[in-house]
């Protein structure tokens, strides 16, 4: 049986460049009744632990290191023994939130993680953050995009460590090449599909989202 996808929304704050904003984050759990991987341990480690329900946690995958996506990662790792995995290009951002606790392992483009017999392929998609990654699960017909691609356009690029032309290149070259029916499960808000977003690339570029 293929792994299933579970969805949890947690609430907290996003802080960068001297500003603080209230946010709701999507936490994704991929696995079966025995084991799981968490994508983005946001805000509330206890809520994530409750959703895991005693399953073995194989990894805590960080799509990027903005504080709202990683603030609960060390507590969740301590409670479960699971490693926190991050692309090394996002270490400067990570250290803003967790200066005294490094990630446990690195994510690299093309790397494959496995949980419950299902592959999660790491796709490096810089732009929103230098070390931003997406996780493509071909057997599940889905891609976890963090804050790289949302329903309606690219993630924000108006703050430190971000770059609009880079995120457009990442989306065009790495995500819009996936099958059109691929479900896009985002870091905030509603899901979409690759096919729904593909026609709007030129519009995003003109808009300078």
CSV table of N, CA and C in Angstrom, one decimal, residues 4-160:
chain,number,residue,atom,x,y,z
A,4,UNK,N,0.2,7.4,2.7
A,4,UNK,CA,-0.9,8.4,2.6
A,4,UNK,C,-0.3,9.8,3.0
A,5,UNK,N,-1.1,10.8,2.7
A,5,UNK,CA,-0.7,12.2,3.1
A,5,UNK,C,-1.7,12.7,4.1
A,6,UNK,N,-1.2,13.2,5.2
A,6,UNK,CA,-2.0,13.9,6.2
A,6,UNK,C,-1.6,15.3,6.3
A,7,UNK,N,-2.6,16.2,6.7
A,7,UNK,CA,-2.4,17.6,6.7
A,7,UNK,C,-2.8,18.2,8.0
A,8,UNK,N,-1.9,19.0,8.5
A,8,UNK,CA,-2.1,19.7,9.8
A,8,UNK,C,-1.8,21.2,9.6
A,9,UNK,N,-2.7,22.1,10.2
A,9,UNK,CA,-2.4,23.5,10.1
A,9,UNK,C,-2.0,24.0,11.5
A,10,UNK,N,-0.9,24.6,11.6
A,10,UNK,CA,-0.5,25.2,12.9
A,10,UNK,C,-0.3,26.7,12.7
A,11,UNK,N,-0.4,27.4,13.8
A,11,UNK,CA,-0.4,28.9,13.8
A,11,UNK,C,0.7,29.4,14.6
A,12,UNK,N,1.3,30.6,14.2
A,12,UNK,CA,2.4,31.2,14.9
A,12,UNK,C,2.8,32.5,14.2
A,13,UNK,N,4.0,32.8,14.2
A,13,UNK,CA,4.5,34.1,13.6
A,13,UNK,C,5.7,33.8,12.7
A,14,UNK,N,5.8,34.6,11.7
A,14,UNK,CA,6.9,34.7,10.8
A,14,UNK,C,7.6,36.0,11.1
A,15,UNK,N,9.0,35.9,11.3
A,15,UNK,CA,9.8,37.1,11.6
A,15,UNK,C,11.0,37.1,10.7
A,16,UNK,N,11.2,38.3,10.0
A,16,UNK,CA,12.4,38.5,9.2
A,16,UNK,C,12.5,40.0,8.9
A,17,UNK,N,13.8,40.4,8.9
A,17,UNK,CA,14.0,41.8,8.5
A,17,UNK,C,13.4,42.8,9.5
A,18,UNK,N,13.2,42.4,10.7
A,18,UNK,CA,12.6,43.3,11.7
A,18,UNK,C,11.1,43.3,11.8
A,19,UNK,N,10.4,42.6,10.9
A,19,UNK,CA,9.0,42.5,10.9
A,19,UNK,C,8.5,41.2,11.5
A,20,UNK,N,7.3,41.2,12.0
A,20,UNK,CA,6.7,40.0,12.6
A,20,UNK,C,5.2,39.9,12.0
A,21,UNK,N,4.8,38.8,11.5
A,21,UNK,CA,3.5,38.6,11.0
A,21,UNK,C,2.9,37.3,11.5
A,22,UNK,N,1.6,37.3,11.8
A,22,UNK,CA,0.8,36.1,12.2
A,22,UNK,C,0.6,35.3,10.9
A,23,UNK,N,0.9,34.0,11.0
A,23,UNK,CA,0.8,33.1,9.9
A,23,UNK,C,0.1,31.7,10.3
A,24,UNK,N,-0.5,31.1,9.4
A,24,UNK,CA,-1.0,29.7,9.5
A,24,UNK,C,-0.1,28.9,8.5
A,25,UNK,N,0.5,27.8,9.0
A,25,UNK,CA,1.4,27.0,8.2
A,25,UNK,C,0.8,25.6,7.9
A,26,UNK,N,1.0,25.1,6.8
A,26,UNK,CA,0.7,23.7,6.5
A,26,UNK,C,1.8,22.8,6.9
A,27,UNK,N,1.5,21.8,7.7
A,27,UNK,CA,2.5,20.7,8.0
A,27,UNK,C,2.0,19.5,7.3
A,28,UNK,N,2.9,18.8,6.6
A,28,UNK,CA,2.5,17.6,5.9
A,28,UNK,C,3.1,16.4,6.5
A,29,UNK,N,2.4,15.3,6.7
A,29,UNK,CA,2.9,14.0,7.2
A,29,UNK,C,2.7,13.0,6.1
A,30,UNK,N,3.8,12.4,5.7
A,30,UNK,CA,3.7,11.3,4.6
A,30,UNK,C,4.1,10.0,5.2
A,31,UNK,N,3.3,9.0,5.1
A,31,UNK,CA,3.6,7.7,5.7
A,31,UNK,C,2.5,6.7,5.7
A,32,UNK,N,2.7,5.7,6.6
A,32,UNK,CA,1.6,4.7,6.8
A,32,UNK,C,1.4,4.6,8.3
A,33,UNK,N,0.8,3.4,8.7
A,33,UNK,CA,0.5,3.2,10.1
A,33,UNK,C,1.8,3.0,10.9
A,34,UNK,N,2.9,2.8,10.3
A,34,UNK,CA,4.1,2.4,11.0
A,34,UNK,C,5.2,3.5,11.1
A,35,UNK,N,5.3,4.2,10.0
A,35,UNK,CA,6.4,5.2,9.9
A,35,UNK,C,5.9,6.4,9.1
A,36,UNK,N,6.7,7.6,9.2
A,36,UNK,CA,6.3,8.8,8.6
A,36,UNK,C,7.5,9.7,8.4
A,37,UNK,N,7.3,10.7,7.5
A,37,UNK,CA,8.2,11.8,7.4
A,37,UNK,C,7.3,13.1,7.6
A,38,UNK,N,7.9,14.1,8.3
A,38,UNK,CA,7.2,15.4,8.4
A,38,UNK,C,7.8,16.4,7.5
A,39,UNK,N,7.0,17.1,6.7
A,39,UNK,CA,7.5,18.2,5.9
A,39,UNK,C,7.1,19.5,6.6
A,40,UNK,N,8.1,20.2,7.1
A,40,UNK,CA,8.0,21.5,7.7
A,40,UNK,C,7.4,21.4,9.1
A,41,UNK,N,8.2,21.3,10.1
A,41,UNK,CA,7.7,21.3,11.5
A,41,UNK,C,7.5,22.7,12.0
A,42,UNK,N,6.3,23.2,11.8
A,42,UNK,CA,5.9,24.6,12.1
A,42,UNK,C,5.2,24.7,13.4
A,43,UNK,N,5.7,25.6,14.2
A,43,UNK,CA,5.1,26.2,15.4
A,43,UNK,C,4.8,25.3,16.6
A,44,UNK,N,4.2,24.1,16.3
A,44,UNK,CA,3.6,23.3,17.4
A,44,UNK,C,4.0,21.9,17.4
A,45,UNK,N,5.2,21.6,18.1
A,45,UNK,CA,5.7,20.2,18.1
A,45,UNK,C,4.7,19.2,18.7
A,46,UNK,N,4.0,19.7,19.7
A,46,UNK,CA,3.1,18.8,20.4
A,46,UNK,C,1.9,18.4,19.5
A,47,UNK,N,1.4,19.3,18.7
A,47,UNK,CA,0.3,19.0,17.8
A,47,UNK,C,0.8,18.0,16.7
A,48,UNK,N,2.0,18.2,16.3
A,48,UNK,CA,2.6,17.3,15.3
A,48,UNK,C,2.8,15.9,15.9
A,49,UNK,N,3.3,15.8,17.1
A,49,UNK,CA,3.4,14.5,17.8
A,49,UNK,C,2.1,13.8,17.9
A,50,UNK,N,1.1,14.6,18.3
A,50,UNK,CA,-0.2,14.0,18.4
A,50,UNK,C,-0.7,13.4,17.1
A,51,UNK,N,-0.5,14.1,16.0
A,51,UNK,CA,-0.9,13.6,14.7
A,51,UNK,C,-0.1,12.4,14.3
A,52,UNK,N,1.2,12.3,14.7
A,52,UNK,CA,2.0,11.1,14.4
A,52,UNK,C,1.5,9.9,15.2
A,53,UNK,N,0.9,10.1,16.4
A,53,UNK,CA,0.3,9.0,17.1
A,53,UNK,C,1.2,7.8,17.4
A,54,UNK,N,2.5,8.1,17.7
A,54,UNK,CA,3.4,7.0,18.0
A,54,UNK,C,4.1,6.3,16.9
A,55,UNK,N,3.9,6.8,15.7
A,55,UNK,CA,4.6,6.2,14.5
A,55,UNK,C,6.1,6.6,14.6
A,56,UNK,N,6.9,5.8,14.0
A,56,UNK,CA,8.3,6.1,13.9
A,56,UNK,C,8.5,7.2,12.9
A,57,UNK,N,9.1,8.3,13.4
A,57,UNK,CA,9.4,9.4,12.5
A,57,UNK,C,10.8,9.3,11.9
A,58,UNK,N,10.8,9.2,10.6
A,58,UNK,CA,12.1,8.9,9.9
A,58,UNK,C,12.9,10.2,9.6
A,59,UNK,N,12.2,11.3,9.4
A,59,UNK,CA,12.9,12.5,9.1
A,59,UNK,C,12.0,13.7,9.3
A,60,UNK,N,12.6,14.8,9.6
A,60,UNK,CA,11.9,16.1,9.6
A,60,UNK,C,12.5,16.9,8.5
A,61,UNK,N,11.8,17.1,7.4
A,61,UNK,CA,12.3,17.7,6.2
A,61,UNK,C,11.9,19.2,6.2
A,62,UNK,N,12.9,20.1,6.0
A,62,UNK,CA,12.6,21.5,6.0
A,62,UNK,C,12.7,22.0,4.5
A,63,UNK,N,11.6,22.5,4.0
A,63,UNK,CA,11.6,23.0,2.7
A,63,UNK,C,12.4,24.3,2.5
A,64,UNK,N,12.6,25.0,3.6
A,64,UNK,CA,13.5,26.1,3.7
A,64,UNK,C,13.6,26.5,5.2
A,65,UNK,N,14.4,27.6,5.5
A,65,UNK,CA,14.7,27.8,6.9
A,65,UNK,C,14.1,29.1,7.4
A,66,UNK,N,13.0,29.6,6.8
A,66,UNK,CA,12.3,30.7,7.5
A,66,UNK,C,11.7,30.2,8.8
A,67,UNK,N,11.7,31.0,9.8
A,67,UNK,CA,11.5,30.6,11.2
A,67,UNK,C,10.1,29.9,11.3
A,68,UNK,N,9.1,30.3,10.5
A,68,UNK,CA,7.8,29.7,10.7
A,68,UNK,C,7.7,28.3,10.1
A,69,UNK,N,8.8,27.8,9.4
A,69,UNK,CA,8.8,26.5,8.9
A,69,UNK,C,9.7,25.5,9.7
A,70,UNK,N,10.5,26.1,10.6
A,70,UNK,CA,11.5,25.3,11.3
A,70,UNK,C,11.4,25.5,12.8
A,71,UNK,N,10.5,26.4,13.3
A,71,UNK,CA,10.6,26.7,14.8
A,71,UNK,C,10.4,25.5,15.7
A,72,UNK,N,9.5,24.6,15.3
A,72,UNK,CA,9.3,23.4,16.1
A,72,UNK,C,10.2,22.2,15.8
A,73,UNK,N,11.1,22.3,14.8
A,73,UNK,CA,11.9,21.2,14.4
A,73,UNK,C,12.8,20.6,15.5
A,74,UNK,N,13.5,21.4,16.2
A,74,UNK,CA,14.4,20.8,17.3
A,74,UNK,C,13.6,20.1,18.4
A,75,UNK,N,12.5,20.7,18.8
A,75,UNK,CA,11.7,20.0,19.8
A,75,UNK,C,11.1,18.7,19.3
A,76,UNK,N,10.6,18.7,18.1
A,76,UNK,CA,10.1,17.4,17.5
A,76,UNK,C,11.2,16.4,17.3
A,77,UNK,N,12.4,16.9,16.9
A,77,UNK,CA,13.5,15.9,16.8
A,77,UNK,C,13.9,15.3,18.1
A,78,UNK,N,13.9,16.2,19.2
A,78,UNK,CA,14.3,15.7,20.5
A,78,UNK,C,13.3,14.6,21.0
A,79,UNK,N,12.0,14.9,20.7
A,79,UNK,CA,11.0,14.0,21.2
A,79,UNK,C,10.9,12.6,20.4
A,80,UNK,N,11.4,12.6,19.2
A,80,UNK,CA,11.3,11.4,18.3
A,80,UNK,C,12.6,10.8,17.9
A,81,UNK,N,13.7,11.5,18.0
A,81,UNK,CA,14.9,11.0,17.6
A,81,UNK,C,15.1,11.1,16.1
A,82,UNK,N,14.2,11.7,15.4
A,82,UNK,CA,14.3,11.9,13.9
A,82,UNK,C,15.3,13.0,13.6
A,83,UNK,N,16.0,12.8,12.5
A,83,UNK,CA,17.0,13.9,12.1
A,83,UNK,C,16.2,15.0,11.4
A,84,UNK,N,16.8,16.2,11.6
A,84,UNK,CA,16.3,17.4,10.9
A,84,UNK,C,17.1,17.6,9.6
A,85,UNK,N,16.5,17.7,8.5
A,85,UNK,CA,17.2,17.8,7.2
A,85,UNK,C,17.0,19.1,6.5
A,86,UNK,N,18.0,19.8,6.1
A,86,UNK,CA,18.0,21.1,5.5
A,86,UNK,C,19.0,21.2,4.4
A,87,UNK,N,18.6,21.9,3.3
A,87,UNK,CA,19.6,22.2,2.3
A,87,UNK,C,20.7,23.2,2.9
A,88,UNK,N,22.0,22.9,2.7
A,88,UNK,CA,23.0,23.8,3.3
A,88,UNK,C,23.0,25.2,2.9
A,89,UNK,N,22.4,25.6,1.8
A,89,UNK,CA,22.4,27.0,1.4
A,89,UNK,C,21.5,27.8,2.3
A,90,UNK,N,20.7,27.1,3.1
A,90,UNK,CA,19.8,27.9,4.0
A,90,UNK,C,20.3,27.9,5.4
A,91,UNK,N,21.5,27.5,5.6
A,91,UNK,CA,22.1,27.6,7.0
A,91,UNK,C,22.1,29.0,7.6
A,92,UNK,N,22.4,30.0,6.8
A,92,UNK,CA,22.4,31.4,7.4
A,92,UNK,C,21.0,31.7,7.9
A,93,UNK,N,19.9,31.3,7.2
A,93,UNK,CA,18.6,31.6,7.7
A,93,UNK,C,18.3,30.7,9.0
A,94,UNK,N,18.7,29.5,8.9
A,94,UNK,CA,18.5,28.6,10.1
A,94,UNK,C,19.1,29.2,11.3
A,95,UNK,N,20.3,29.7,11.2
A,95,UNK,CA,21.0,30.2,12.4
A,95,UNK,C,20.3,31.4,13.0
A,96,UNK,N,19.5,32.1,12.2
A,96,UNK,CA,18.7,33.3,12.8
A,96,UNK,C,17.7,32.8,13.8
A,97,UNK,N,17.2,31.6,13.7
A,97,UNK,CA,16.2,31.0,14.6
A,97,UNK,C,16.8,30.1,15.6
A,98,UNK,N,17.8,29.2,15.2
A,98,UNK,CA,18.4,28.2,16.0
A,98,UNK,C,19.9,28.4,16.0
A,99,UNK,N,20.4,29.4,16.6
A,99,UNK,CA,21.9,29.7,16.5
A,99,UNK,C,22.7,28.6,17.2
A,100,UNK,N,22.1,27.9,18.2
A,100,UNK,CA,22.9,26.9,19.0
A,100,UNK,C,22.6,25.4,18.6
A,101,UNK,N,21.8,25.2,17.6
A,101,UNK,CA,21.4,23.9,17.2
A,101,UNK,C,21.4,23.7,15.7
A,102,UNK,N,22.4,22.9,15.2
A,102,UNK,CA,22.5,22.8,13.8
A,102,UNK,C,21.5,21.7,13.3
A,103,UNK,N,21.2,21.7,12.0
A,103,UNK,CA,20.4,20.6,11.4
A,103,UNK,C,21.3,19.3,11.6
A,104,UNK,N,20.6,18.2,11.4
A,104,UNK,CA,21.3,16.9,11.6
A,104,UNK,C,21.8,16.3,10.3
A,105,UNK,N,21.3,16.8,9.2
A,105,UNK,CA,21.7,16.3,7.9
A,105,UNK,C,21.4,17.3,6.8
A,106,UNK,N,22.0,17.0,5.6
A,106,UNK,CA,21.8,17.9,4.5
A,106,UNK,C,20.9,17.3,3.4
A,107,UNK,N,20.1,18.2,2.8
A,107,UNK,CA,19.4,17.8,1.6
A,107,UNK,C,20.1,18.3,0.4
A,108,UNK,N,20.1,17.5,-0.7
A,108,UNK,CA,20.8,17.8,-1.9
A,108,UNK,C,19.8,17.5,-3.1
A,109,UNK,N,20.0,18.4,-4.2
A,109,UNK,CA,19.2,18.2,-5.4
A,109,UNK,C,19.4,16.8,-5.9
A,110,UNK,N,18.3,16.1,-6.2
A,110,UNK,CA,18.4,14.7,-6.7
A,110,UNK,C,18.4,13.6,-5.7
A,111,UNK,N,18.5,14.0,-4.4
A,111,UNK,CA,18.5,13.0,-3.4
A,111,UNK,C,17.1,12.4,-3.3
A,112,UNK,N,17.0,11.2,-2.9
A,112,UNK,CA,15.8,10.5,-2.7
A,112,UNK,C,15.6,10.0,-1.3
A,113,UNK,N,14.5,10.4,-0.6
A,113,UNK,CA,14.2,9.9,0.7
A,113,UNK,C,13.1,8.8,0.5
A,114,UNK,N,13.0,7.9,1.4
A,114,UNK,CA,12.0,6.8,1.3
A,114,UNK,C,11.2,6.7,2.6
A,115,UNK,N,9.9,6.6,2.5
A,115,UNK,CA,9.1,6.3,3.6
A,115,UNK,C,7.9,5.5,3.2
A,116,UNK,N,7.6,4.4,3.9
A,116,UNK,CA,6.4,3.6,3.7
A,116,UNK,C,6.4,3.1,2.2
A,117,UNK,N,7.6,2.8,1.7
A,117,UNK,CA,7.7,2.3,0.3
A,117,UNK,C,7.5,3.4,-0.8
A,118,UNK,N,7.5,4.7,-0.4
A,118,UNK,CA,7.2,5.8,-1.3
A,118,UNK,C,8.4,6.7,-1.4
A,119,UNK,N,8.8,7.1,-2.6
A,119,UNK,CA,9.9,7.9,-2.9
A,119,UNK,C,9.5,9.4,-2.7
A,120,UNK,N,10.4,10.1,-2.1
A,120,UNK,CA,10.3,11.6,-2.0
A,120,UNK,C,11.6,12.1,-2.6
A,121,UNK,N,11.5,12.8,-3.8
A,121,UNK,CA,12.6,13.3,-4.5
A,121,UNK,C,12.9,14.7,-4.2
A,122,UNK,N,14.1,15.0,-3.8
A,122,UNK,CA,14.4,16.4,-3.4
A,122,UNK,C,14.7,17.2,-4.7
A,123,UNK,N,14.1,18.4,-4.8
A,123,UNK,CA,14.3,19.2,-6.0
A,123,UNK,C,14.7,20.6,-5.4
A,124,UNK,N,15.9,21.0,-5.7
A,124,UNK,CA,16.4,22.3,-5.2
A,124,UNK,C,15.7,23.4,-6.0
A,125,UNK,N,15.0,24.3,-5.4
A,125,UNK,CA,14.2,25.4,-6.1
A,125,UNK,C,14.5,26.7,-5.4
A,126,UNK,N,15.7,27.3,-5.5
A,126,UNK,CA,16.0,28.5,-4.9
A,126,UNK,C,15.2,29.7,-5.4
A,127,UNK,N,15.2,30.8,-4.6
A,127,UNK,CA,14.4,32.0,-5.0
A,127,UNK,C,13.7,32.6,-3.8
A,128,UNK,N,12.8,31.9,-3.2
A,128,UNK,CA,12.2,32.3,-2.0
A,128,UNK,C,13.2,32.3,-0.9
A,129,UNK,N,14.1,31.3,-0.9
A,129,UNK,CA,15.2,31.2,0.0
A,129,UNK,C,16.3,30.5,-0.8
A,130,UNK,N,17.6,30.7,-0.5
A,130,UNK,CA,18.7,30.1,-1.3
A,130,UNK,C,18.6,28.6,-1.3
A,131,UNK,N,18.3,28.0,-0.1
A,131,UNK,CA,18.2,26.5,0.0
A,131,UNK,C,16.9,25.9,-0.1
A,132,UNK,N,15.9,26.7,-0.6
A,132,UNK,CA,14.6,26.1,-0.7
A,132,UNK,C,14.5,24.9,-1.6
A,133,UNK,N,13.8,23.9,-1.1
A,133,UNK,CA,13.6,22.6,-1.9
A,133,UNK,C,12.1,22.3,-1.9
A,134,UNK,N,11.8,21.5,-2.9
A,134,UNK,CA,10.5,20.9,-3.0
A,134,UNK,C,10.7,19.4,-2.9
A,135,UNK,N,9.6,18.6,-2.5
A,135,UNK,CA,9.7,17.2,-2.5
A,135,UNK,C,8.6,16.6,-3.4
A,136,UNK,N,9.1,15.9,-4.4
A,136,UNK,CA,8.2,15.3,-5.4
A,136,UNK,C,8.0,13.8,-5.1
A,137,UNK,N,6.7,13.5,-5.0
A,137,UNK,CA,6.4,12.1,-4.7
A,137,UNK,C,5.6,11.5,-5.9
A,138,UNK,N,6.3,11.0,-6.9
A,138,UNK,CA,5.7,10.5,-8.1
A,138,UNK,C,4.6,9.5,-7.9
A,139,UNK,N,4.8,8.6,-7.0
A,139,UNK,CA,3.7,7.5,-6.7
A,139,UNK,C,2.5,8.1,-6.2
A,140,UNK,N,2.6,9.3,-5.5
A,140,UNK,CA,1.4,9.9,-4.9
A,140,UNK,C,0.9,11.0,-5.8
A,141,UNK,N,1.6,11.3,-6.9
A,141,UNK,CA,1.1,12.3,-7.8
A,141,UNK,C,1.1,13.7,-7.2
A,142,UNK,N,2.1,14.0,-6.3
A,142,UNK,CA,2.1,15.3,-5.6
A,142,UNK,C,3.5,15.8,-5.5
A,143,UNK,N,3.5,17.1,-5.2
A,143,UNK,CA,4.8,17.8,-4.9
A,143,UNK,C,4.5,18.8,-3.8
A,144,UNK,N,5.4,18.7,-2.8
A,144,UNK,CA,5.3,19.6,-1.6
A,144,UNK,C,6.3,20.8,-1.9
A,145,UNK,N,5.7,21.9,-2.1
A,145,UNK,CA,6.5,23.1,-2.6
A,145,UNK,C,6.9,24.1,-1.6
A,146,UNK,N,6.6,23.9,-0.3
A,146,UNK,CA,7.0,24.9,0.7
A,146,UNK,C,6.4,26.3,0.3
A,147,UNK,N,7.3,27.3,0.2
A,147,UNK,CA,6.9,28.6,-0.2
A,147,UNK,C,7.4,29.0,-1.6
A,148,UNK,N,7.7,27.9,-2.4
A,148,UNK,CA,8.2,28.2,-3.7
A,148,UNK,C,7.0,28.5,-4.7
A,149,UNK,N,6.0,27.7,-4.7
A,149,UNK,CA,4.9,27.8,-5.6
A,149,UNK,C,3.6,27.7,-4.8
A,150,UNK,N,2.7,28.6,-5.0
A,150,UNK,CA,1.4,28.6,-4.4
A,150,UNK,C,0.3,28.6,-5.4
A,151,UNK,N,-1.0,28.4,-5.0
A,151,UNK,CA,-2.1,28.6,-5.8
A,151,UNK,C,-2.2,30.1,-6.2
A,152,UNK,N,-1.8,30.4,-7.4
A,152,UNK,CA,-1.9,31.8,-7.8
A,152,UNK,C,-0.5,32.4,-8.1
A,153,UNK,N,0.6,31.7,-7.8
A,153,UNK,CA,1.9,32.3,-8.2
A,153,UNK,C,3.0,31.9,-7.3
A,154,UNK,N,4.2,32.5,-7.5
A,154,UNK,CA,5.4,32.2,-6.8
A,154,UNK,C,5.3,32.7,-5.4
A,155,UNK,N,6.2,32.2,-4.5
A,155,UNK,CA,6.3,32.7,-3.2
A,155,UNK,C,6.9,34.1,-3.2
A,156,UNK,N,6.8,34.7,-2.1
A,156,UNK,CA,7.3,36.1,-1.9
A,156,UNK,C,8.8,36.2,-2.1
A,157,UNK,N,9.3,37.3,-2.7
A,157,UNK,CA,10.7,37.5,-2.9
A,157,UNK,C,11.1,38.9,-2.5
A,158,UNK,N,10.4,39.5,-1.6
A,158,UNK,CA,10.6,40.9,-1.2
A,158,UNK,C,11.5,41.1,0.0
A,159,UNK,N,12.0,40.0,0.6
A,159,UNK,CA,12.8,40.1,1.8
A,159,UNK,C,14.2,39.5,1.6
A,160,UNK,N,15.0,39.6,2.6
A,160,UNK,CA,16.4,39.2,2.6
A,160,UNK,C,16.5,37.7,2.1
